[in-house]
PDB file of C-alpha atoms in Angstrom:
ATOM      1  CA  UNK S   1     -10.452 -11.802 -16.941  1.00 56.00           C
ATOM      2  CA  UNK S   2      -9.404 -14.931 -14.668  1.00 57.00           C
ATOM      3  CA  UNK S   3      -6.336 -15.415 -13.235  1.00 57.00           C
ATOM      4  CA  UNK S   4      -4.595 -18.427 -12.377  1.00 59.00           C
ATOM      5  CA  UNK S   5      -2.972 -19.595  -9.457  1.00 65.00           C
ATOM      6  CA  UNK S   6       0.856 -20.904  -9.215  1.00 72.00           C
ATOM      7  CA  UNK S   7       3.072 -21.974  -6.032  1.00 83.00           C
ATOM      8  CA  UNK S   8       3.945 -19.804  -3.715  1.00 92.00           C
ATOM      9  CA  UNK S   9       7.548 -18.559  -3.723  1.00 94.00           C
ATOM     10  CA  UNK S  10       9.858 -21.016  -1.927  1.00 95.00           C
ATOM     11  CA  UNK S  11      12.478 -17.900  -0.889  1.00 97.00           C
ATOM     12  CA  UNK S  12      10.888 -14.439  -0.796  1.00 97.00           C
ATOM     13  CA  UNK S  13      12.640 -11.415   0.010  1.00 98.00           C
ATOM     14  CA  UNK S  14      10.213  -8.670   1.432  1.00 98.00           C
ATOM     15  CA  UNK S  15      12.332  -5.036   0.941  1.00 97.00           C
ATOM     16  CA  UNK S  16      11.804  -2.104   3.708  1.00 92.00           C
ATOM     17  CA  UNK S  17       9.124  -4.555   5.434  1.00 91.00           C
ATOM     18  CA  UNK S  18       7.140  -2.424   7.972  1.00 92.00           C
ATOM     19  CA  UNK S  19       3.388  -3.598   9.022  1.00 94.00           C
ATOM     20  CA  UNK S  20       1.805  -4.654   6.087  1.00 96.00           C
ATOM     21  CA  UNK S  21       5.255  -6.338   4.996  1.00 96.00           C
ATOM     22  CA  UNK S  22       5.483  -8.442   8.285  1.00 96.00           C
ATOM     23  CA  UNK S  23       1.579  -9.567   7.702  1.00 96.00           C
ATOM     24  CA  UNK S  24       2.667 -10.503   4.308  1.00 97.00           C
ATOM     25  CA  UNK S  25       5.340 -12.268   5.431  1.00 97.00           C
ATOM     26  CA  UNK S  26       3.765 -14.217   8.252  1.00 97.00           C
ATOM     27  CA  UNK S  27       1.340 -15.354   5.370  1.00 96.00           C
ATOM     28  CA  UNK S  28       3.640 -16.568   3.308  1.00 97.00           C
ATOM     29  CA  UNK S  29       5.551 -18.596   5.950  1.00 96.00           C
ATOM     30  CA  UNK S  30       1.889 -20.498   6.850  1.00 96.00           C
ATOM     31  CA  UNK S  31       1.945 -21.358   3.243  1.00 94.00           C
ATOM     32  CA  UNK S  32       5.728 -22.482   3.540  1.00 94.00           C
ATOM     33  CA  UNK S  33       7.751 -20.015   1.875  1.00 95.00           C
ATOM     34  CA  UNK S  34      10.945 -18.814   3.625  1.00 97.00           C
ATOM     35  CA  UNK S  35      10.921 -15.628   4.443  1.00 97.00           C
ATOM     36  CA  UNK S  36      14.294 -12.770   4.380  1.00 97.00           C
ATOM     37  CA  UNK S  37      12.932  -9.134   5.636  1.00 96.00           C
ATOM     38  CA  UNK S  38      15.285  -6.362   4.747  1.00 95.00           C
ATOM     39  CA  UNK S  39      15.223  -2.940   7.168  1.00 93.00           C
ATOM     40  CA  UNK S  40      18.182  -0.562   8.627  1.00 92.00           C
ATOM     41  CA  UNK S  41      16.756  -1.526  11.768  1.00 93.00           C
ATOM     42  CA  UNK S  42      15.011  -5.320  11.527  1.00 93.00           C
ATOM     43  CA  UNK S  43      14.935  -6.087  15.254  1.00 92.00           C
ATOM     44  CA  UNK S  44      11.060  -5.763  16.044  1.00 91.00           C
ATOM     45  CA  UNK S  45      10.307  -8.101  12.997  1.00 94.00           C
ATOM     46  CA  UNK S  46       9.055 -11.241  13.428  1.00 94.00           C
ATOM     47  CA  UNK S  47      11.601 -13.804  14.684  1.00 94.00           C
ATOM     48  CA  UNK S  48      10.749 -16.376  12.036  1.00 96.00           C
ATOM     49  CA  UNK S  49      12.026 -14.115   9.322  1.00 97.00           C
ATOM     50  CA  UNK S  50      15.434 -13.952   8.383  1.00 96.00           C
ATOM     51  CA  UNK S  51      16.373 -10.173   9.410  1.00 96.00           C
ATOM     52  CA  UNK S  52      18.815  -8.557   7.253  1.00 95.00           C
ATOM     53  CA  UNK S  53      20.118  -5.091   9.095  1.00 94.00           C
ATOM     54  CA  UNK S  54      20.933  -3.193   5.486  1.00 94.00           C
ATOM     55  CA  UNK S  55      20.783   0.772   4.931  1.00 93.00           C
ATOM     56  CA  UNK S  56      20.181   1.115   1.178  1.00 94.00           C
ATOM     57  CA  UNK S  57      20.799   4.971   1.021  1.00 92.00           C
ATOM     58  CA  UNK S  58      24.445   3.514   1.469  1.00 91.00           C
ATOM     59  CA  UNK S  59      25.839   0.992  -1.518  1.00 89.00           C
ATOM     60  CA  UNK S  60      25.510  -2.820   0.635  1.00 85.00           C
ATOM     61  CA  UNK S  61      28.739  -4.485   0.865  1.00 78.00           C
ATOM     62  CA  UNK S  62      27.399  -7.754   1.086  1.00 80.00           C
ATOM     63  CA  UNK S  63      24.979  -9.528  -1.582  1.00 84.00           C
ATOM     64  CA  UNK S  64      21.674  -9.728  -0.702  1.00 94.00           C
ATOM     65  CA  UNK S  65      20.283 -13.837  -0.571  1.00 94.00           C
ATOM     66  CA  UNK S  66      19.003 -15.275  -3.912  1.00 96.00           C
ATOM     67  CA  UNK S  67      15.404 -15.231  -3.799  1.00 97.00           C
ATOM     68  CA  UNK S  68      12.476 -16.471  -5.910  1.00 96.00           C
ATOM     69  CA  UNK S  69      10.046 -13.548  -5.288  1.00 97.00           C
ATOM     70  CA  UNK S  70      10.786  -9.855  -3.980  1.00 98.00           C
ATOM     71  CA  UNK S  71       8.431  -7.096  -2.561  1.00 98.00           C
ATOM     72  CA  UNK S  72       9.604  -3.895  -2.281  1.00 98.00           C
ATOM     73  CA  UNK S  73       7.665  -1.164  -0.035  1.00 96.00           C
ATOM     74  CA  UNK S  74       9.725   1.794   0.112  1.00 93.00           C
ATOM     75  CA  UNK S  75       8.712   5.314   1.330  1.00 89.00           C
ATOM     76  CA  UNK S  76       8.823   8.019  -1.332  1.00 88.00           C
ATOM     77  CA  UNK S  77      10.003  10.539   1.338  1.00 86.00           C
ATOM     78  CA  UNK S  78      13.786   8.794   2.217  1.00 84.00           C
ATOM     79  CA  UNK S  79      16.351  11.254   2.430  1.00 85.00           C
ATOM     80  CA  UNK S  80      19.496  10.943   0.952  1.00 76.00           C
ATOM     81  CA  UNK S  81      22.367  12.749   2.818  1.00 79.00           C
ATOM     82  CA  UNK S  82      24.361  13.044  -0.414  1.00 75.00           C
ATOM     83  CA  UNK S  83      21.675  14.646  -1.897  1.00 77.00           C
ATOM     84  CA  UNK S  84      20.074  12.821  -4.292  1.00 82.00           C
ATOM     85  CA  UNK S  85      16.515  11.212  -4.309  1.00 91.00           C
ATOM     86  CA  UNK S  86      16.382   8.494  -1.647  1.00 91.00           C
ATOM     87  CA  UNK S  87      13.863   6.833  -3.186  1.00 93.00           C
ATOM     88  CA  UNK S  88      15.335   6.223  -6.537  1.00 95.00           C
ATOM     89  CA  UNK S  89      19.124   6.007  -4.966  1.00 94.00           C
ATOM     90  CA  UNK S  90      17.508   3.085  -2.949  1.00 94.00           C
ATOM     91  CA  UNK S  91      16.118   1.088  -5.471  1.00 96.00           C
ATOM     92  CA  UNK S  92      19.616   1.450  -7.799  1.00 96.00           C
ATOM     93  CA  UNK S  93      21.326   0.137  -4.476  1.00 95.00           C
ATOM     94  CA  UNK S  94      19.102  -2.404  -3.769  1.00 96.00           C
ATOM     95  CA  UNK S  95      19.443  -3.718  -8.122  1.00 96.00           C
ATOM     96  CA  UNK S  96      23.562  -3.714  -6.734  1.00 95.00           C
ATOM     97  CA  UNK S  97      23.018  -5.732  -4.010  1.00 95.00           C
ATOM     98  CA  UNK S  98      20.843  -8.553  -5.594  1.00 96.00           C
ATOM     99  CA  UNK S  99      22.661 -11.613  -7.328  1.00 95.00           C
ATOM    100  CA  UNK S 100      19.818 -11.781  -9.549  1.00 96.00           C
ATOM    101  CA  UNK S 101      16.433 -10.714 -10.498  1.00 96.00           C
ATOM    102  CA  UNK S 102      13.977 -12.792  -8.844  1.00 96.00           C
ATOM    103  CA  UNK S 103      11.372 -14.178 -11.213  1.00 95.00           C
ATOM    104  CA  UNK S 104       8.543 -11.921  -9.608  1.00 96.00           C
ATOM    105  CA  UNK S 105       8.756  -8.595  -8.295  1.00 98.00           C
ATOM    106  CA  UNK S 106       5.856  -6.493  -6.811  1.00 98.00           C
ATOM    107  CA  UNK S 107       6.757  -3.278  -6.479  1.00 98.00           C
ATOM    108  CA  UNK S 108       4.055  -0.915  -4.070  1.00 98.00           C
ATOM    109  CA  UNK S 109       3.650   2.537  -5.111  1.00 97.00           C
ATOM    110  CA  UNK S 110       0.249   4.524  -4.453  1.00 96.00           C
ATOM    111  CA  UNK S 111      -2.672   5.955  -6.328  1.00 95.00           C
ATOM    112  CA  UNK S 112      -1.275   9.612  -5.473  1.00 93.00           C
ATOM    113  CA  UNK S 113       0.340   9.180  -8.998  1.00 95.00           C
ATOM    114  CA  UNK S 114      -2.944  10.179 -10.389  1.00 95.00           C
ATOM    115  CA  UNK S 115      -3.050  13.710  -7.357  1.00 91.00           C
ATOM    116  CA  UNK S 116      -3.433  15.744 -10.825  1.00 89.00           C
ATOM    117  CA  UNK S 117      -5.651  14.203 -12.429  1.00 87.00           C
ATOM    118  CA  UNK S 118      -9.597  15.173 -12.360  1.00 81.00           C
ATOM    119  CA  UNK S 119     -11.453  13.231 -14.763  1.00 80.00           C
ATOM    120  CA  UNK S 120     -15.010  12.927 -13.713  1.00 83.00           C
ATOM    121  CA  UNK S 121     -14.926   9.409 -13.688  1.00 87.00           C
ATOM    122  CA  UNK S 122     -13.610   6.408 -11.916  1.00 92.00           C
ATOM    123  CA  UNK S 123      -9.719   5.783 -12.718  1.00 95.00           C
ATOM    124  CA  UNK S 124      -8.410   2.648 -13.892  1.00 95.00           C
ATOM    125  CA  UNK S 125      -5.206   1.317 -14.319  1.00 96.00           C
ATOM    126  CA  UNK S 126      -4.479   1.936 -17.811  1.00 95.00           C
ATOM    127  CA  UNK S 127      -5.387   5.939 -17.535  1.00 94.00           C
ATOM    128  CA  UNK S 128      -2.473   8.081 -17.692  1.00 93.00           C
ATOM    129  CA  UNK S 129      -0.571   9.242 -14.037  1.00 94.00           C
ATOM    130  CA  UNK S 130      -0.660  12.560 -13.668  1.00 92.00           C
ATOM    131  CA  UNK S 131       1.440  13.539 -10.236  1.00 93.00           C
ATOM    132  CA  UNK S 132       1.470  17.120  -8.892  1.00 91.00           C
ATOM    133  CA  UNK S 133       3.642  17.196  -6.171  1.00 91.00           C
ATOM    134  CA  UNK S 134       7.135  15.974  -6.062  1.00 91.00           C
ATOM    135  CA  UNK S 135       6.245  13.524  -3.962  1.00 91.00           C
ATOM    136  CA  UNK S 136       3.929  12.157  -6.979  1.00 93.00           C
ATOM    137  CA  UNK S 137       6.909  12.570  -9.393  1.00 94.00           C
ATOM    138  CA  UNK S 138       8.553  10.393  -7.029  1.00 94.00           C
ATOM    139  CA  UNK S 139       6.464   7.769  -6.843  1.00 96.00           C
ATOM    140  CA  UNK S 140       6.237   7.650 -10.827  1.00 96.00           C
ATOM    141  CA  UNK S 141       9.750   7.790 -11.376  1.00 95.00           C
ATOM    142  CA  UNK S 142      10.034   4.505  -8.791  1.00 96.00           C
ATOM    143  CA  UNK S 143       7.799   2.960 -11.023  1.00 97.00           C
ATOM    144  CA  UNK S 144       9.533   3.329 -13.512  1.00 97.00           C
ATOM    145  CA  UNK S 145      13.113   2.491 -11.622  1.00 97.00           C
ATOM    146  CA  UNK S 146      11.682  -0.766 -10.391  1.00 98.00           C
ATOM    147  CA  UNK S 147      10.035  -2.133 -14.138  1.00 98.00           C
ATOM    148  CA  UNK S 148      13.846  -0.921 -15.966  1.00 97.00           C
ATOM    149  CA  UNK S 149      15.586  -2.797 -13.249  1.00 97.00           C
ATOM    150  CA  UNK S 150      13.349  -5.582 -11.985  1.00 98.00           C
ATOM    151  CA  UNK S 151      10.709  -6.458 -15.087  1.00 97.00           C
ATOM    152  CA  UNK S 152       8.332  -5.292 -11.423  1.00 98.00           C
ATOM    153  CA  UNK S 153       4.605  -5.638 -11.249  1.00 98.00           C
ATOM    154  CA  UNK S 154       3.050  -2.254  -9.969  1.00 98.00           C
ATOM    155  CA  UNK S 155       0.402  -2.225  -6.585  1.00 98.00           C
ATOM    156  CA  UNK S 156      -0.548   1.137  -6.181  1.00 98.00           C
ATOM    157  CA  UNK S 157      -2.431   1.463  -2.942  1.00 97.00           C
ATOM    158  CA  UNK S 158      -5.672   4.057  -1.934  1.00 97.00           C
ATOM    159  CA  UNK S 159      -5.276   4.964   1.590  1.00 95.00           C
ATOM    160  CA  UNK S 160      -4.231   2.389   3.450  1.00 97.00           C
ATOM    161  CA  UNK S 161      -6.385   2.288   7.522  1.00 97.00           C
ATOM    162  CA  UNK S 162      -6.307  -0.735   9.521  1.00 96.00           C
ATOM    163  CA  UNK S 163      -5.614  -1.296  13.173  1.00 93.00           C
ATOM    164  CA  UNK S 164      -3.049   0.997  14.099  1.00 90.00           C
ATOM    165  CA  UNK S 165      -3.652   2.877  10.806  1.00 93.00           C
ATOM    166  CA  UNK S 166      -6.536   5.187  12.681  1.00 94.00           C
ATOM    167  CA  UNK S 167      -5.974   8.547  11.664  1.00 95.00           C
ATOM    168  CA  UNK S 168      -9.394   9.130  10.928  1.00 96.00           C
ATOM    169  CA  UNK S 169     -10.318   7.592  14.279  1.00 96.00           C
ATOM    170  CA  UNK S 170      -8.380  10.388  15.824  1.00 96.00           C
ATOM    171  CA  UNK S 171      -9.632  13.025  14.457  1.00 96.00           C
ATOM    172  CA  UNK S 172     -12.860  12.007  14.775  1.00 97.00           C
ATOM    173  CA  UNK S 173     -12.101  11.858  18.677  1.00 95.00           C
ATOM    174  CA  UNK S 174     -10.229  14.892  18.599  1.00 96.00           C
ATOM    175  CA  UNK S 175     -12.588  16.798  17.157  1.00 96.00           C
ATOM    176  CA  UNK S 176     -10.304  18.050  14.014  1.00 96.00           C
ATOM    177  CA  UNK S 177     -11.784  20.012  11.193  1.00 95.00           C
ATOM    178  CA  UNK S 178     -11.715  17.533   7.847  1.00 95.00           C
ATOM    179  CA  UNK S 179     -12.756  18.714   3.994  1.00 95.00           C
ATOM    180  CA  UNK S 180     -16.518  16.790   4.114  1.00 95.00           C
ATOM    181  CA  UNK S 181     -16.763  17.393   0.231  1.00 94.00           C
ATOM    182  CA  UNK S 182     -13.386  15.773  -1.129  1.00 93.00           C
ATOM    183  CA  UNK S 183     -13.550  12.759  -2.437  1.00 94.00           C
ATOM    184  CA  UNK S 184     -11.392   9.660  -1.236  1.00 95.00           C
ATOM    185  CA  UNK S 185     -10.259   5.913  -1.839  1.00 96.00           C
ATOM    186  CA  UNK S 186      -9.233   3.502   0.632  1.00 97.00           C
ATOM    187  CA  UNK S 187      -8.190   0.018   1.508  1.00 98.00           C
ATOM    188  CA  UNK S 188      -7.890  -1.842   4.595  1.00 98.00           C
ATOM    189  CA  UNK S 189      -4.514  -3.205   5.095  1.00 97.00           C
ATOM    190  CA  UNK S 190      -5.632  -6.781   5.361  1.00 98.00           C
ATOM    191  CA  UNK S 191      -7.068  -6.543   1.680  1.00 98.00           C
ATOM    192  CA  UNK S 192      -3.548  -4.826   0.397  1.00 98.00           C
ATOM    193  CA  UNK S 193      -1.885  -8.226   1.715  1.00 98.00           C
ATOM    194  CA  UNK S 194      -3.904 -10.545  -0.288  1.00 97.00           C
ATOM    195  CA  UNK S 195      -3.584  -8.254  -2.840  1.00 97.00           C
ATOM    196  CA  UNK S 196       0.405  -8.497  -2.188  1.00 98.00           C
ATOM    197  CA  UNK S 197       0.302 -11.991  -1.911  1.00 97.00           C
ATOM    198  CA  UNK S 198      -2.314 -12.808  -4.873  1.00 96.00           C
ATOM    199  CA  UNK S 199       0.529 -10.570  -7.275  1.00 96.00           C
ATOM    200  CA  UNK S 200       3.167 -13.420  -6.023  1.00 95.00           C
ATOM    201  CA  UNK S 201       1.666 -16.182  -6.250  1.00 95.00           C
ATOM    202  CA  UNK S 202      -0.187 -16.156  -9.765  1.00 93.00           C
ATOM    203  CA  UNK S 203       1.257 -17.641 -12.913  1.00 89.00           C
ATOM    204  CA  UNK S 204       0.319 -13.886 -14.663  1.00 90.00           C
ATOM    205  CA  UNK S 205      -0.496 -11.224 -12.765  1.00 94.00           C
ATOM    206  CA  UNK S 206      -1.675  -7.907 -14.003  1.00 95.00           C
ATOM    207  CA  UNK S 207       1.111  -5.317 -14.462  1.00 97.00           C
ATOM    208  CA  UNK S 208      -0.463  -2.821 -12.639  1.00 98.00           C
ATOM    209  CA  UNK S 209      -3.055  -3.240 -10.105  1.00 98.00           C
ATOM    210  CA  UNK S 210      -5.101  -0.314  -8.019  1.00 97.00           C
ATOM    211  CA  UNK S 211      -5.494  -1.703  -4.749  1.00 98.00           C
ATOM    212  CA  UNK S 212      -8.469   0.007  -3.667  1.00 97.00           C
ATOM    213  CA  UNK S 213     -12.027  -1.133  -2.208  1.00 97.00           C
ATOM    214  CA  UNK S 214     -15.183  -1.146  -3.681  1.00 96.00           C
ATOM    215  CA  UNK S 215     -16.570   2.386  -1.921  1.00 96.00           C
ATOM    216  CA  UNK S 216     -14.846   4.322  -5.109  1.00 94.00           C
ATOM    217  CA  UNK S 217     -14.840   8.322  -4.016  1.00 94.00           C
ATOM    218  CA  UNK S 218     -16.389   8.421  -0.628  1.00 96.00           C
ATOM    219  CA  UNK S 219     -17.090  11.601   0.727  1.00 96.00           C
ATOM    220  CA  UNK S 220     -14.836  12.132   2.999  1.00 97.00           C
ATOM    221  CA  UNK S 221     -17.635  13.599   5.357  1.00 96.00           C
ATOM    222  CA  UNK S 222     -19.765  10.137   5.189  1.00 97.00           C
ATOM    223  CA  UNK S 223     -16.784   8.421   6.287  1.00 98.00           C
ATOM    224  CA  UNK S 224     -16.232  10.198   9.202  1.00 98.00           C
ATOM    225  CA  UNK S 225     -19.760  10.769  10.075  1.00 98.00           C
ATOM    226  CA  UNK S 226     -20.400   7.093   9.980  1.00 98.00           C
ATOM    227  CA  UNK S 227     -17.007   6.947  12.290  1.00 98.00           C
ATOM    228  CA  UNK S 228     -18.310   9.276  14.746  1.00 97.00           C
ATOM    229  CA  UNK S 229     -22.078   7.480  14.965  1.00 97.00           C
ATOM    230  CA  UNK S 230     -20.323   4.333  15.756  1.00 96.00           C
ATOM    231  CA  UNK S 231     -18.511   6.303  18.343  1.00 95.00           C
ATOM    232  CA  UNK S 232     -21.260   7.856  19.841  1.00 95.00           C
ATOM    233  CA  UNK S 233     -19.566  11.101  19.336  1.00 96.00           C
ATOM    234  CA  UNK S 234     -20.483  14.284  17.633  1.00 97.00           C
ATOM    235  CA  UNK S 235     -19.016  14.444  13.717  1.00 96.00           C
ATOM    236  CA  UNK S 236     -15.794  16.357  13.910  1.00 96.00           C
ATOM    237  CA  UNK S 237     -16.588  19.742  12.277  1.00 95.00           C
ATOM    238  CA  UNK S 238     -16.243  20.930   8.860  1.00 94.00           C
ATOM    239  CA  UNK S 239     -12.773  22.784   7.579  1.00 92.00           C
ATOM    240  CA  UNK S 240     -13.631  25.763   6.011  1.00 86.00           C
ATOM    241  CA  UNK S 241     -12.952  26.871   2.996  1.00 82.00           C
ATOM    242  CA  UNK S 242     -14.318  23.462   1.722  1.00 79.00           C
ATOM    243  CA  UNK S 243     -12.956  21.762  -0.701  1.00 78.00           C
ATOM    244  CA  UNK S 244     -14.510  19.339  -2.973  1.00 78.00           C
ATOM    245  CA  UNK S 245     -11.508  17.905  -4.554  1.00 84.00           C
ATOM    246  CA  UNK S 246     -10.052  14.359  -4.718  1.00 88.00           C
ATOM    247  CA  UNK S 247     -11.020  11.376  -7.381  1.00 92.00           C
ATOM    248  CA  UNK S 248     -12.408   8.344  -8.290  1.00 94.00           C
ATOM    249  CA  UNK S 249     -10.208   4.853  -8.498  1.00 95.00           C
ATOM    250  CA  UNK S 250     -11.588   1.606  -9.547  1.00 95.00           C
ATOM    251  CA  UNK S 251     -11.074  -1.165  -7.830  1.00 95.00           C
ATOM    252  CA  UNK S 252     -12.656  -3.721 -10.563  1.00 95.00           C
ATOM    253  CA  UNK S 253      -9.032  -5.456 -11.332  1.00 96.00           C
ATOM    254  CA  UNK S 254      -8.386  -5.927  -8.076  1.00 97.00           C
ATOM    255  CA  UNK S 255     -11.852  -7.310  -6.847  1.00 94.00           C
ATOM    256  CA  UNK S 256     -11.233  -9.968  -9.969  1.00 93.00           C
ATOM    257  CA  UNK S 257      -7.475 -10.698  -8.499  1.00 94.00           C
ATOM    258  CA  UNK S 258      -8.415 -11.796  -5.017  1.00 94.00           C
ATOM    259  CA  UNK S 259     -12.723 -12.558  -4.704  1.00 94.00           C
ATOM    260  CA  UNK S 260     -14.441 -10.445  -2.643  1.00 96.00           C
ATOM    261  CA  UNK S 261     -12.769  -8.247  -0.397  1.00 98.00           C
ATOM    262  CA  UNK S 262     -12.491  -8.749   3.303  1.00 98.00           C
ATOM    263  CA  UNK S 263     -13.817  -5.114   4.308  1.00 98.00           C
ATOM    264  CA  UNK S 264     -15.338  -4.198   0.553  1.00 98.00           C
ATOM    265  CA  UNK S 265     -16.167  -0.882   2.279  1.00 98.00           C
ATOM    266  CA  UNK S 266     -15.027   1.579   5.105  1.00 98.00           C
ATOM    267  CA  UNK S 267     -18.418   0.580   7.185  1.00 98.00           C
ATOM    268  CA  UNK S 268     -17.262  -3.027   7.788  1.00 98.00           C
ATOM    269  CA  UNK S 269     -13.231  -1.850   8.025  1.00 98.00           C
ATOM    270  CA  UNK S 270     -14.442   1.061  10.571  1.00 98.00           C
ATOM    271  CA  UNK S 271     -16.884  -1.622  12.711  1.00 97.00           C
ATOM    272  CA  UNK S 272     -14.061  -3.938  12.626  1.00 96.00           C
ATOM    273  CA  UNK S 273     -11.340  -1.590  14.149  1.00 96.00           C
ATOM    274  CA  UNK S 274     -14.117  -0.224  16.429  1.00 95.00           C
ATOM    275  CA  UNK S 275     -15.369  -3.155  17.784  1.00 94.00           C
ATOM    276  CA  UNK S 276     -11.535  -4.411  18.258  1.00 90.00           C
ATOM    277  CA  UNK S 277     -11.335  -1.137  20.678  1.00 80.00           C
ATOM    278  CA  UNK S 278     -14.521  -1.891  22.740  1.00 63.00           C
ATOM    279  CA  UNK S 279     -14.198  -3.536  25.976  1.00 60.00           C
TER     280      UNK S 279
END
């Protein structure tokens, strides 16, 4: 399948906007859309976005602008001091706040909705979720909060790395024990914003979209062997008992939504942050 493209937004409101948000945003403004960023604390964003100070655990006073396009990037862990589920309390606050529904809304969740699930082969997006965690149950209940209330289009990123996104870097450096056999999915964070911005700016989108590379399952083991070779350090050692868990996620949909990918692979997203770091 083909997509096809449309205008981009003029008014987009980008909802609990933290890296990949702002590079969104920045994009967006190059290609002339005005850009509203939404955060309880909004003063390190970008100065050419419209910072709205707003605490959606608490019911906002005052409306939120009318916008054309919205994308919302919550985390699933937000605490609610009254005790309900952040998440979910959020999204109900922020469908209070909003004088209407904006005629596209991406709404990012993650693949850890499928954390149960242990079919043998890759996942696609119409294969049933199957959270096991209440984090997971989270994230699928969102889901399902942000299509009832917005009509929203789903991106569920892998494991999101990019510069300042080096976890693996670390413990690569430091040496820490990882599970060599368990199988993972990634995507570099420049690749989730043209995936973010290719779900906003197409006539029809997909409904759901897997935003992960085309590496499908990597042992976690190559990856940070191939880390530590570009390093020139020893491979951090192996965590015992191993476990050769994880799954597969296919990134087909989402290689036919924006071309080929910027880092199709963890070699040329790991050489990239690498070389970055090299004097």
């Amino acid at each position: 399948m083909t997509y096809s493209r449309s205008s981009v937004p003029d008014r987009t409101l980008l909802v609990g906007c933290g890296q990949v948000g702002s590079q969104l945003g920045e994009q967006l403004i190059t290609a002339g859309s005005q850009v509203a960023a939404l955060r309880r604390n909004p003063s390190q964003l970008p100065s050419t976005f419209t910072r709205l100070a707003v605490d959606l655990l608490q019911p906002t006073p005052d409306t939120l602008p009318e916008v054309d396009a919205m994308v919302v990037t919550l985390a699933p862990t937000m605490q609610d001091p009254a005790g309900g589920n952040g998440y979910l309390v959020a999204l109900q606050h922020l469908a209070q706040a909003m004088p209407s529904i904006p005629a596209r809304v991406v709404f990012v969740s993650s693949t850890r909705v499928f954390e149960g699930q242990t079919a043998p082969r890759p996942l696609a997006e119409e294969d049933s979720v199957a959270p096991a965690s209440q984090r997971g149950e989270t994230l699928v209940a969102g889901e399902h909060m942000a299509v009832e209330l917005f009509g929203a289009h789903i991106v569920r990123p892998a494991g999101i790395y990019g510069p300042g996104r080096e976890m693996l870097i670390r413990k690569v450096f430091g040496q820490k024990p990882v599970q060599y056999e368990r199988q993972t999915n990634r995507i570099h964070q420049t690749d989730l914003v043209r995936a973010l911005y290719a779900m906003i700016t197409l006539d029809e989108p997909p409904k759901v979209v897997h935003a992960s590379d085309q590496a499908p399952g990597a042992l976690l083991g190559d990856v940070v062997e191939y880390i530590a070779t570009r390093l020139k350090v020893p491979p951090p050692p192996v965590l015992e008992p191993s476990n050769s868990g994880g799954r597969i996620l296919s990134g087909d949909r989402l290689s036919t939504l924006v071309g080929a990918l910027t880092y199709p692979t963890y070699r040329e997203g790991y050489d990239s942050i690498i070389d970055a770091r090299e004097p």
